[in-house]
Coordinates of C-alpha atoms and ligand atoms in Angstrom, one line a residue:
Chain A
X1210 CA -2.6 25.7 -32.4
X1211 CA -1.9 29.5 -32.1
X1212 CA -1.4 31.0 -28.6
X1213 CA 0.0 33.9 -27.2
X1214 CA 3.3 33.0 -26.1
X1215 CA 3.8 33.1 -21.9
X1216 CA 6.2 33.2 -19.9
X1217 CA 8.6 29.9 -20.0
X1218 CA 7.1 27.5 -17.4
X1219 CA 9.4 24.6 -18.3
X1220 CA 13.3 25.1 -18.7
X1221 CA 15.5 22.3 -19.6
X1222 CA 18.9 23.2 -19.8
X1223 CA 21.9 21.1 -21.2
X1224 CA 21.0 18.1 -18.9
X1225 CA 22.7 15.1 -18.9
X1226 CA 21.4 11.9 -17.7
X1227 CA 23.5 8.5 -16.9
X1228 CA 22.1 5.3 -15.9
X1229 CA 25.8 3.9 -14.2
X1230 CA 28.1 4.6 -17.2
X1231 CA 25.4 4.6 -19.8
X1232 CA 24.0 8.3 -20.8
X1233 CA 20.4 8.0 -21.4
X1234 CA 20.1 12.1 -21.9
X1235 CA 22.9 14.0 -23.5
X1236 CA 22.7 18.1 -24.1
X1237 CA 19.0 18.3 -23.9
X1238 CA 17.8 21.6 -24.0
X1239 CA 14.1 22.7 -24.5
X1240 CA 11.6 25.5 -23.2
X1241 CA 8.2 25.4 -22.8
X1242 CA 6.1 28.3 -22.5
X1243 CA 2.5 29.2 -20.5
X1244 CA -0.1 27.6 -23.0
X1245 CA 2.1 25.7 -25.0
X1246 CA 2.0 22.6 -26.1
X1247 CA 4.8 20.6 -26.9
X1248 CA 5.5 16.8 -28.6
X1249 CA 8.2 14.8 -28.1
X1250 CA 8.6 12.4 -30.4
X1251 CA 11.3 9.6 -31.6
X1252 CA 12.3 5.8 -31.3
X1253 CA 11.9 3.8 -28.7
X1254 CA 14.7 4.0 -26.0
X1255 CA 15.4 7.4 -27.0
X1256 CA 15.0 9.0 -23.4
X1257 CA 11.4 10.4 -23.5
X1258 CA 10.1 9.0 -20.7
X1259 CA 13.3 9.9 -18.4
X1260 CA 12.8 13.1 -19.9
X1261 CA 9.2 13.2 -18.3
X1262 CA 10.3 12.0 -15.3
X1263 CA 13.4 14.4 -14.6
X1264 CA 10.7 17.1 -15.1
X1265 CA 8.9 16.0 -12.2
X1266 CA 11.8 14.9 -9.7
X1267 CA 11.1 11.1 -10.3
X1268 CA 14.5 10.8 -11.6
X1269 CA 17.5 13.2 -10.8
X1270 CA 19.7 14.4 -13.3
X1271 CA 23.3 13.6 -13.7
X1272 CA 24.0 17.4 -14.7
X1273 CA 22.4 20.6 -16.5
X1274 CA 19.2 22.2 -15.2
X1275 CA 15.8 21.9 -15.4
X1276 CA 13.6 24.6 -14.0
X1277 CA 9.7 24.4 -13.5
X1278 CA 8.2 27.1 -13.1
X1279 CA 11.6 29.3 -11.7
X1280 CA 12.4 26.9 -9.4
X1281 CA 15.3 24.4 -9.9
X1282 CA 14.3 20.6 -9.8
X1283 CA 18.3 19.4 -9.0
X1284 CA 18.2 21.9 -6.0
X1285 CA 18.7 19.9 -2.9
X1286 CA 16.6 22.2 -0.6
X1287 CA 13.8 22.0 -3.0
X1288 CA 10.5 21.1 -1.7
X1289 CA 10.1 18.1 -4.2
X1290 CA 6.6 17.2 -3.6
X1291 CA 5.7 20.7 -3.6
X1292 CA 6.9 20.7 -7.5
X1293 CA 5.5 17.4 -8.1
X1294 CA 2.2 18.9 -6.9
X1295 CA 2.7 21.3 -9.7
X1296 CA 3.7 19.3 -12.0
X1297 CA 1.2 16.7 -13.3
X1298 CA 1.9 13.1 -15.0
X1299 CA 0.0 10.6 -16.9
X1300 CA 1.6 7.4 -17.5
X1301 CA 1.1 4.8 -20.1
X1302 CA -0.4 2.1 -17.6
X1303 CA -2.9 4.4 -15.8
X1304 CA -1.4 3.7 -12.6
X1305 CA -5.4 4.3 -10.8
X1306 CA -5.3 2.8 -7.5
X1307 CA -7.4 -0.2 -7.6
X1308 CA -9.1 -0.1 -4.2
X1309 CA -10.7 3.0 -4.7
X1310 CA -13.2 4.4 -6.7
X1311 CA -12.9 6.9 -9.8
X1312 CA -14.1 9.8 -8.1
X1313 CA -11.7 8.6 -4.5
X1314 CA -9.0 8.5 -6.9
X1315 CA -9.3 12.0 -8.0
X1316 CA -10.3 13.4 -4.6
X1317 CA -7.2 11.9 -2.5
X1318 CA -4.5 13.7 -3.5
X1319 CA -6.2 17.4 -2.9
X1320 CA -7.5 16.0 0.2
X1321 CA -4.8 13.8 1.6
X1322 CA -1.8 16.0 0.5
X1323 CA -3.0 19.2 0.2
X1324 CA -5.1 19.0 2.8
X1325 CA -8.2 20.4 1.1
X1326 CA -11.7 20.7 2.0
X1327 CA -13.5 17.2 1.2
X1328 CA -16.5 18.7 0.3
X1329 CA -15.2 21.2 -2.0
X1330 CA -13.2 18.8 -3.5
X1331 CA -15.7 16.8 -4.2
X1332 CA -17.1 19.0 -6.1
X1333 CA -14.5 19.9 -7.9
X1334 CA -13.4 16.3 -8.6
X1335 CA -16.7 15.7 -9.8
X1336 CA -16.6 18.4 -12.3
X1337 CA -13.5 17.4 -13.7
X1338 CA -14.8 13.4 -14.2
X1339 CA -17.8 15.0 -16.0
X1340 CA -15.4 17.2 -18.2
X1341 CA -13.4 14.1 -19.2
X1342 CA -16.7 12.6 -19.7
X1343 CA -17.2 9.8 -16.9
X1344 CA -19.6 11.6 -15.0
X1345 CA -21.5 7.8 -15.2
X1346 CA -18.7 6.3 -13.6
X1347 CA -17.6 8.1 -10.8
X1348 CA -18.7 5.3 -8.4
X1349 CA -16.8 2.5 -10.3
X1350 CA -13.5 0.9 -9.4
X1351 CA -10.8 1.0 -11.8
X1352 CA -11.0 -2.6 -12.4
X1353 CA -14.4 -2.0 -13.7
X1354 CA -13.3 0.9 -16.2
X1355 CA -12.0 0.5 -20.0
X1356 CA -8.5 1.2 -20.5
X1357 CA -9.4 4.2 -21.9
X1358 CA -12.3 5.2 -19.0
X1359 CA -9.4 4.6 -16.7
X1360 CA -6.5 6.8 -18.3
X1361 CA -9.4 9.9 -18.7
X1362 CA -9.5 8.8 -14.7
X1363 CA -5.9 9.3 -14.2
X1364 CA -5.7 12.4 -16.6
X1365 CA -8.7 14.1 -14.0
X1366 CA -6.8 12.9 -10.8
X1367 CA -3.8 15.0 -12.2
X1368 CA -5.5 17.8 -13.0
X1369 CA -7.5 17.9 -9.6
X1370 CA -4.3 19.2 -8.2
X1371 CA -4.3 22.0 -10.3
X1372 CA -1.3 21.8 -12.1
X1373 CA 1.1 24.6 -14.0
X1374 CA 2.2 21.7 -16.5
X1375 CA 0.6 18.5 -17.5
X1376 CA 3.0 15.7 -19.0
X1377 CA 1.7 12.5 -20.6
X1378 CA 4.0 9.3 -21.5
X1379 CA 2.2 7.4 -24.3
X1380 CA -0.7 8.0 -22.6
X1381 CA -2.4 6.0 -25.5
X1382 CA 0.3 3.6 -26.0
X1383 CA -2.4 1.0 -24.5
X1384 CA -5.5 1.5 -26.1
X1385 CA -7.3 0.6 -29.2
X1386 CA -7.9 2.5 -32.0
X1387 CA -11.6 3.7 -30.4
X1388 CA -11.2 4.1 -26.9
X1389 CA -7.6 6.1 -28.1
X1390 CA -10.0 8.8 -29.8
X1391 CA -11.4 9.5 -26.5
X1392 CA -8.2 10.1 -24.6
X1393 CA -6.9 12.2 -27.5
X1394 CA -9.9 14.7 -27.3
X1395 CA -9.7 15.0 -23.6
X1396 CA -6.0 16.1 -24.0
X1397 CA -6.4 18.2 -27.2
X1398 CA -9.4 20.2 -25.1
X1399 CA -7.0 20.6 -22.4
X1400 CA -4.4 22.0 -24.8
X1401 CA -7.0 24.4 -26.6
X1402 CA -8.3 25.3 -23.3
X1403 CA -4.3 26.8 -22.5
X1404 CA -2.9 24.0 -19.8
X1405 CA 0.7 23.9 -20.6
X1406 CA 1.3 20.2 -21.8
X1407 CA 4.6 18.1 -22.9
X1408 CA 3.2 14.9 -24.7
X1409 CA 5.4 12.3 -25.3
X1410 CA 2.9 10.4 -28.1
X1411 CA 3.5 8.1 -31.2
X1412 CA 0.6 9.4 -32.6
X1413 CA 1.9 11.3 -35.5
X1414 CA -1.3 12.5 -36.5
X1415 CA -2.1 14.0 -33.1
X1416 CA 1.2 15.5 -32.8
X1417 CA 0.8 17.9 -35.9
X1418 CA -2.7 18.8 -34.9
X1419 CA -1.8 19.9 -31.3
X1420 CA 1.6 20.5 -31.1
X1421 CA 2.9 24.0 -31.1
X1422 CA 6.3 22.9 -31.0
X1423 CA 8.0 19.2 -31.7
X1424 CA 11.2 18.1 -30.7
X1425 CA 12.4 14.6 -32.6
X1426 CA 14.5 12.8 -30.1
X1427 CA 17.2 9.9 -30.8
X1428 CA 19.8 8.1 -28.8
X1429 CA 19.0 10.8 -25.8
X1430 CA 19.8 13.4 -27.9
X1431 CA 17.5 16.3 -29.6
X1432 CA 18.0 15.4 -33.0
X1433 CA 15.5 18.4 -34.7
X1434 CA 13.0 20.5 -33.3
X1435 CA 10.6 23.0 -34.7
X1436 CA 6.6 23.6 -35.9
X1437 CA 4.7 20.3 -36.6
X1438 CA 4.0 21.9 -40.6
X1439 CA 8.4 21.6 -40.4
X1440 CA 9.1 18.3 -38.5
X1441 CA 6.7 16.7 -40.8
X1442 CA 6.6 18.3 -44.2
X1443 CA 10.3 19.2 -44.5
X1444 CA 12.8 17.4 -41.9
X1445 CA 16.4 18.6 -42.4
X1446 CA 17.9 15.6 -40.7
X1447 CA 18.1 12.1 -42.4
X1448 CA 17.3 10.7 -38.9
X1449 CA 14.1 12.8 -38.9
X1450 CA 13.6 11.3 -42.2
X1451 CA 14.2 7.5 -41.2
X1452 CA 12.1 7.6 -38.3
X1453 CA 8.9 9.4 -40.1
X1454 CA 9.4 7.2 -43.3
X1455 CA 9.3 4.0 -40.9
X1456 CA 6.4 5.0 -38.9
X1457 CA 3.9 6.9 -41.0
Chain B
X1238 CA -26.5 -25.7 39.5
X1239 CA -29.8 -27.3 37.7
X1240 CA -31.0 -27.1 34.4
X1241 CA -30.9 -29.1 31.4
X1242 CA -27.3 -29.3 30.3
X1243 CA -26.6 -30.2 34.2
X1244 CA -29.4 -33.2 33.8
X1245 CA -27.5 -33.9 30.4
X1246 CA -24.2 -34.6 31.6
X1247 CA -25.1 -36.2 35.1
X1248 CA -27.1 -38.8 33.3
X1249 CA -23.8 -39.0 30.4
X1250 CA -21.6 -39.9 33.8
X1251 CA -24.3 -42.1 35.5
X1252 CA -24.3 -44.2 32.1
X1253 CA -20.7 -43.6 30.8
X1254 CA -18.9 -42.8 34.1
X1255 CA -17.1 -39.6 32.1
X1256 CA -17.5 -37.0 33.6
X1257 CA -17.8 -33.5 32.1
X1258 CA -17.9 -32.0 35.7
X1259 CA -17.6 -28.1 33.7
X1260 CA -21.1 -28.4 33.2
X1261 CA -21.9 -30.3 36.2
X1262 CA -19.7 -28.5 39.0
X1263 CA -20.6 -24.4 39.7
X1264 CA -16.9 -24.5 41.0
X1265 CA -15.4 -26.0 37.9
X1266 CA -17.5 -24.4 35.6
X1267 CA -16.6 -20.9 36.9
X1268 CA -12.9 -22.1 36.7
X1269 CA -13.4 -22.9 33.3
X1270 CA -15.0 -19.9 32.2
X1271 CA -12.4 -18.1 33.6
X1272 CA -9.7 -19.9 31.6
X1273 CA -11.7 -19.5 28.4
X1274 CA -12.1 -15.6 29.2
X1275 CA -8.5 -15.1 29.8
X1276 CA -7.7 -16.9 26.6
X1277 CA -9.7 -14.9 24.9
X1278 CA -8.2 -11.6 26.3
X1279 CA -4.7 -12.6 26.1
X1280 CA -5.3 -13.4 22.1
X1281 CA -7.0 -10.5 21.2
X1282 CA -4.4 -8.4 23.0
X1283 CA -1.5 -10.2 21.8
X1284 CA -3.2 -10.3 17.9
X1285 CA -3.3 -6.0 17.9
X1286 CA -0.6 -5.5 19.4
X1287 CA 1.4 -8.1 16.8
X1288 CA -0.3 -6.4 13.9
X1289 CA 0.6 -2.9 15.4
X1290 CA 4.3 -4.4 15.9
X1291 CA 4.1 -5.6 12.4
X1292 CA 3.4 -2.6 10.7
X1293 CA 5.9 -0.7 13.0
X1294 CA 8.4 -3.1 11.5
X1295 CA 6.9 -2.6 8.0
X1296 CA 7.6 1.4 8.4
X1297 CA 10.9 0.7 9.4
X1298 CA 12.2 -2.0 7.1
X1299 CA 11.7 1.1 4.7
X1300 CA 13.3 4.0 6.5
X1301 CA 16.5 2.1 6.3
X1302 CA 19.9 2.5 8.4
X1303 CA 19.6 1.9 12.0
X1304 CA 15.6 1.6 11.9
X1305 CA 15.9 -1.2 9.5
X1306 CA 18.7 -3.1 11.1
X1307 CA 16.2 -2.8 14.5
X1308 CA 13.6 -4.1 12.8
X1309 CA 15.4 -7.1 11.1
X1310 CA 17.3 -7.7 14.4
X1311 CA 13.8 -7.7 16.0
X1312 CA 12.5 -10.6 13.8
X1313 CA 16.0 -12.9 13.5
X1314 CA 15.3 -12.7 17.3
X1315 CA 11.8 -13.8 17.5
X1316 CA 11.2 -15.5 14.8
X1317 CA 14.1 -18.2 15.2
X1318 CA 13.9 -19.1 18.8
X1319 CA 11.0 -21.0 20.4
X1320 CA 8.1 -18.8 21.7
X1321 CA 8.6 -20.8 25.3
X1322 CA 12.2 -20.0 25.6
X1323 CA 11.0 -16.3 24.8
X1324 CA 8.1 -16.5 27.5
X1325 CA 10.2 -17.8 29.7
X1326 CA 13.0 -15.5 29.5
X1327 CA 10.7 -12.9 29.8
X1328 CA 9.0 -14.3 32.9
X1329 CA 11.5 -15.8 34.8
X1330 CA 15.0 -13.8 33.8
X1331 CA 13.7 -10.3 33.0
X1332 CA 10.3 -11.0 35.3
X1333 CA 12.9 -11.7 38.0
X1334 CA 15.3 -8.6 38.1
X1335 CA 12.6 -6.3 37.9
X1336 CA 11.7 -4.3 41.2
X1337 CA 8.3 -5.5 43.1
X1338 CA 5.0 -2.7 43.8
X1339 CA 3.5 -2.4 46.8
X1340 CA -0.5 -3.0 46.3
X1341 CA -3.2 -1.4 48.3
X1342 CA -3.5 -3.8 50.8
X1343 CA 0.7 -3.5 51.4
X1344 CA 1.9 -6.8 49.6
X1345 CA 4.3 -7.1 47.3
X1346 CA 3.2 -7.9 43.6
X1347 CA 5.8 -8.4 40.4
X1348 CA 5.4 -5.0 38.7
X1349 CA 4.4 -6.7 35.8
X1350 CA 2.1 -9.9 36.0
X1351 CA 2.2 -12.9 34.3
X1352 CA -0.7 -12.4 32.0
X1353 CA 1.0 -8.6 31.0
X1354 CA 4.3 -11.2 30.5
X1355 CA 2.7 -13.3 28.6
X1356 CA 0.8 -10.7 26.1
X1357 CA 4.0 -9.1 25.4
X1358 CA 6.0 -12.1 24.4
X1359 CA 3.0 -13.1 22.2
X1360 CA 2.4 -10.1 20.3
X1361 CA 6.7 -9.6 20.0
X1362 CA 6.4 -13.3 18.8
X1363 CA 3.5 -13.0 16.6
X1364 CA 4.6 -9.3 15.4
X1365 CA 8.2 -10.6 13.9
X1366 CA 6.0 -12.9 11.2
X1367 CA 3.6 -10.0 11.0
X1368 CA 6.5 -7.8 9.8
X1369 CA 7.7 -10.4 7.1
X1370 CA 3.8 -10.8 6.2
X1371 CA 3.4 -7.5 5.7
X1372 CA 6.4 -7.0 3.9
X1373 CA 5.8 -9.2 1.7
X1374 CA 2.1 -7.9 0.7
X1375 CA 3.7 -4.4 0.3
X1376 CA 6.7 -5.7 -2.1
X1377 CA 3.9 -7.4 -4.4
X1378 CA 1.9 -3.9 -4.8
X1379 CA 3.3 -2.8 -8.3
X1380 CA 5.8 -0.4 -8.3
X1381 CA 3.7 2.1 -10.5
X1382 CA 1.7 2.5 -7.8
X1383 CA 4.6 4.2 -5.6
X1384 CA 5.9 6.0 -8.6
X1385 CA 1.7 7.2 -9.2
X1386 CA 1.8 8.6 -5.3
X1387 CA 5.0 10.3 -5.6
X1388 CA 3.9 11.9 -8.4
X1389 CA 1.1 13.2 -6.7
X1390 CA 3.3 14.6 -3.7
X1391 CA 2.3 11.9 -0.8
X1392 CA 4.3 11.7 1.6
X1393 CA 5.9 8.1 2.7
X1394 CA 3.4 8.3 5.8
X1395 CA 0.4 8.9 3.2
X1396 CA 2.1 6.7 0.7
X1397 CA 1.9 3.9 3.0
X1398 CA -1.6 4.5 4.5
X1399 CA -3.2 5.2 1.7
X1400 CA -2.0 3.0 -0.4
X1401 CA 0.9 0.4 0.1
X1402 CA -0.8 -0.7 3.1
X1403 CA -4.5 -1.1 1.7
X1404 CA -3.1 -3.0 -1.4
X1405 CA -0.7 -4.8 0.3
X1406 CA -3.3 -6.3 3.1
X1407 CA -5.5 -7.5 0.5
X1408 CA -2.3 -9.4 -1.1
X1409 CA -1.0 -11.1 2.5
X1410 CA -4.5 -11.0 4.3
X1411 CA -4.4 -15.1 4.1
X1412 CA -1.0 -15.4 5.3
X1413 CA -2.1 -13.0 8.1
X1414 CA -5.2 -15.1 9.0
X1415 CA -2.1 -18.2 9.8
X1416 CA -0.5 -16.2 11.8
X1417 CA -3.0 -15.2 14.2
X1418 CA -4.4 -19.1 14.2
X1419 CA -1.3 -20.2 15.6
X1420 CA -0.7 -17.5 17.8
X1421 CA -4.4 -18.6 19.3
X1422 CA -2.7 -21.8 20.1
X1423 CA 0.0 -20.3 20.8
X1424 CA -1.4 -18.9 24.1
X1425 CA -1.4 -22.3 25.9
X1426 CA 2.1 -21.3 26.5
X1427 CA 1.2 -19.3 29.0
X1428 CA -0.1 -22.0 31.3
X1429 CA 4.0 -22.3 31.5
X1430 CA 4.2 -19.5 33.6
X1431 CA 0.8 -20.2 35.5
X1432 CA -1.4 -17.4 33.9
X1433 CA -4.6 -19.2 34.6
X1434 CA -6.0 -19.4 30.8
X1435 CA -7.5 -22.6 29.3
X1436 CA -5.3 -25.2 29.4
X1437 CA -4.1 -23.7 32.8
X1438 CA -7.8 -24.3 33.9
X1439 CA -8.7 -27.4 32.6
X1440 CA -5.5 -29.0 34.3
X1441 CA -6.5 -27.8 37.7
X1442 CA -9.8 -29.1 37.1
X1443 CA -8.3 -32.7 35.9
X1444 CA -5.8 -33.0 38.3
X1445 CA -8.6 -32.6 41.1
X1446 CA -11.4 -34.2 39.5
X1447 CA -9.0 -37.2 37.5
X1448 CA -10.8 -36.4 34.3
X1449 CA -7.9 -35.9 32.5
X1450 CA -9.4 -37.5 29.1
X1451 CA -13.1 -35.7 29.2
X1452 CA -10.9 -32.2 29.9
X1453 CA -8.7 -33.4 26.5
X1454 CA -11.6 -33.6 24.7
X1455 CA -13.4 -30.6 25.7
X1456 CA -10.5 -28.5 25.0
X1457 CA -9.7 -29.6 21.8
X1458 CA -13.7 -28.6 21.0
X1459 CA -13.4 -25.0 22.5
X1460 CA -9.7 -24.5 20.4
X1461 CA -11.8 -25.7 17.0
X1462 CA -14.2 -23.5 17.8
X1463 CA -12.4 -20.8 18.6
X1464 CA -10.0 -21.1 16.0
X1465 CA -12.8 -21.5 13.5
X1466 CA -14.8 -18.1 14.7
X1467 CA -11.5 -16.4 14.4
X1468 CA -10.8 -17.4 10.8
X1469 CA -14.4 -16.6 10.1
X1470 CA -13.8 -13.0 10.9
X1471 CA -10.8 -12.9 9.0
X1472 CA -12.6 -14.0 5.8
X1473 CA -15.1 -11.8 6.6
X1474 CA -13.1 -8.7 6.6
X1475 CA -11.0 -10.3 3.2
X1476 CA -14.6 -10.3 2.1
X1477 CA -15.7 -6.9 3.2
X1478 CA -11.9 -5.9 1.8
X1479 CA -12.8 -7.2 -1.8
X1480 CA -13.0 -5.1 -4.6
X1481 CA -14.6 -5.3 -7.9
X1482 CA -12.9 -5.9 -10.7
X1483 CA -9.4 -6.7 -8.9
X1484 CA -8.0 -9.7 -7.5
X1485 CA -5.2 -8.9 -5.3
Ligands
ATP1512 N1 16.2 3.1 -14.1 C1 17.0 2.8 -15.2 N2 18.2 2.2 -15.0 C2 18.9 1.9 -16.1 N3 18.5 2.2 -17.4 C3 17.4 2.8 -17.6 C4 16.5 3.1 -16.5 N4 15.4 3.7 -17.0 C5 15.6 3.8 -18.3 N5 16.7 3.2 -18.7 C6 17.3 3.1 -20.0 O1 17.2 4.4 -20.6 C7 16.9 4.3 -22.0 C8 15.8 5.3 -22.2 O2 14.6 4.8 -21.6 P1 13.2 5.6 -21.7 O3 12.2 4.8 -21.0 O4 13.4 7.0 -21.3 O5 13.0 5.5 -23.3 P2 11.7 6.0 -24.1 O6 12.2 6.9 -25.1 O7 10.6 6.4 -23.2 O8 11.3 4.6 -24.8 P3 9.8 4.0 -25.2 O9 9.4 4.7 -26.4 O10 10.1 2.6 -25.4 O11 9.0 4.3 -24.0 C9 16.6 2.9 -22.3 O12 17.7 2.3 -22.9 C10 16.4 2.3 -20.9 O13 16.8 0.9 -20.9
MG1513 MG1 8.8 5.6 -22.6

């Protein structure tokens, strides 16, 4: 998808992650730009979703840098909750709270943490549930939501914070083929409508449709990176290779 | 005193020669009352303040260093000695060392009365299981739910009341509803230290009357009763607590 290239929101610089003595990230550099929209893709235990969640704070990095939007996540004095309120995440496994409703679950965080007008909120919350298409099912509890009802759920509770940067960890890792489709057009609409994303997808197909830019990761490292049309018509690393041959 | 429950239980004792004289007696039945009231008081005091204690301790098992080794200290303590050797050091060795008020008509009263004795070593007795019962609800809420609220920015205070503590009572509302049973029964401690609740009563009222067996009985009915409305309203609120589509 063509955009004008912004101003870099996301800046990962040379990081380094270690688990104890084993090194989960190693040299990973990557910038992500206003409007982009960027796939990481690449074998399991590769490091994506530490990747994700050094971006937001939920792990700190062993060294390197990562800045989100010009602030620098590894900086003690940062505010982290005012960059996790800036930075939104989706995982795999919804992660909804179960005791409250669709719409509550969107509305808390604005209310609760940014202390937000309820009323307006609501109005906005019910906005976004309509956008993702649940408008039906904003009084339902999670529990009584489709795997793929509830991840459109958890994709609006991010976005009610207004993020600068939306990640998603195999947001449709979960889901069947159907409910999958959903979820994928929510995101892509978010993409086309210029929210800065970094996907983290096995979908290889949706990858090349959306992606601007796709970095191939592999043993914490970024093996290859470029457009979709080059990651997947004409790899220049055998590993590239490997991997695409074994999963498409 | 007339009426039909008076007629009831004269003619019980003119056939049977037991005699109920609660419902007989004015003086007795005032007694009585009395002692049921004051049971009644000193459990619902002593069952908020436990659950108050028990979420303090819950807040600081998780802010660590000295907070935590408090709070642990507090339940060793309280948990593994008998509630009467607490009541009574409370009573008799702290009770004894503290300085005496002057009342309004220029006697000297304890500054603090049995009754305030004995609702504090309840609840501090009840509130070390309340912090292990609470604890133990909040270590069962998965931990995608913290990792969902950091995400979003909470803050450990909003974290906890918005979430760990909602999902968490759901999971340990049961073991709760134990607790607070035996800290009804619990209360006869008290007539230890003379605080003039049931059992306190109903032995006055024996002791004077001889009716030691018809006084067994009767208090045996009002602690089923009791103890039966209480777990009522427990498994009311579980009820009113439930949500659809989740088991806890
Ligand atoms: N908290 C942790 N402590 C120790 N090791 C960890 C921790 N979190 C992740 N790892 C390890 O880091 C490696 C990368 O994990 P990560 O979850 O980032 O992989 P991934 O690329 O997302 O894999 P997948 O595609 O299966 O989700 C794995 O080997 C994992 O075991
Ligand atoms: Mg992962």
């Amino acid at each position: 998808m063509a955009h004008e290239l912004g101003s870099p929101v996301v800046v990962v610089r040379d990081v380094e992650k270690r688990f104890g003595n084993y090194t989960v990230l190693r040299e990973v550099s990557l910038t992500v730009r206003r409007g982009e929209t960027v796939c990481i893709i690449g074998p399991s235990g590769s490091g994506k979703s530490t990747l994700l969640r050094c971006i937001n704070g939920l792990v700190p990095i062993s060294s390197g840098s990562i800045t989100v939007g010009g602030r620098e996540v590894a900086d003690a004095k940062l505010d982290v909750r005012a960059l996790r309120r800036d930075v939104g995440i989706v995982f795999q496994q919804y992660n909804l709270f179960p005791h409250r409703t669709a719409l509550d679950n969107v509305m808390m965080a604005p209310v609760i943490v940014l202390h937000q007008n309820p009323a307006e909120v609501r109005a906005r919350a019910e906005a976004l549930l309509a956008k993702v298409g649940l408008a039906d099912k904003m009084a339902s509890y999670p529990g009584e939501l489709s795997g793929g009802q509830q991840q459109r759920v958890a994709i609006a509770r991010s976005l009610a914070m207004n993020p600068k940067v939306m990640l998603f960890d195999e947001v449709t890792a979960a889901l069947d083929p159907e409910t999958k489709k959903e979820v994928l057009i929510t995101i892509q609409a978010l993409a086309a409508e210029g929210m800065t994303c970094i996907l983290v997808t096995h979908e290889m197909g949706f990858a090349r449709r959306v992606a601007d830019h796709v970095y191939f990761t592999d043993g914490g490292v970024i093996v290859e990176h470029g457009t979709p049309e080059a990651i997947f018509s004409a790899p220049t690393q055998a590993r590239t290779r490997d991997f695409l041959d074994k999963i498409l | 005193m007339t009426g039909p429950v008076v007629d009831l239980f004269t003619w019980i004792n003119s056939r049977t020669g037991l005699n109920f004289s609660v419902f007989t007696d004015t003086y007795d039945g005032e007694r009585f009352i009395t002692g049921l009231i004051t049971t009644v008081e000193l459990s619902v005091l002593s069952m908020v303040l436990s659950v108050l204690l028990g979420l303090a301790g819950l807040w600081m098992l998780g802010a660590g260093g000295f907070w935590r080794a408090l709070a642990r200290g507090y339940v060793q303590l309280f948990r593994n000695t008998p509630p009467l050797v607490q009541l009574s050091f409370f009573y008799f060795a702290l009770g004894g060392v503290l300085p005496t008020l002057t009342d309004s008509r220029g006697a000297q009263v304890p500054a603090v009365s049995g009754f305030g004795w004995a609702v504090l070593s309840f609840s501090l007795f009840a509130g070390a299981f309340n912090v292990e019962i609470f604890r133990s609800g909040v270590e069962a809420v998965p931990s995608a739910m913290i990792e969902a609220a950091d995400s979003l920015g909470y803050t450990r205070l909003q974290l906890y009341r918005h979430v760990l503590v909602p999902l968490g009572l759901r999971i340990c509302l049961p073991s709760l509803t134990n607790n607070m049973v035996n800290l009804v029964k619990t209360t006869t401690l008290a007539y230890a230290i003379g605080v003039p609740e049931l059992l306190y009563a109903a032995a006055q009222i024996w002791s004077e009357v001889m009716n030691v067996r018809e006084m067994m009985d009767l208090l045996l009915v009002v602690y089923i009763v009791l103890v039966a409305l209480l777990v009522w309203l427990m498994e009311r609120w579980e009820r009113a607590l439930r949500v659809p589509g989740y088991t806890p």
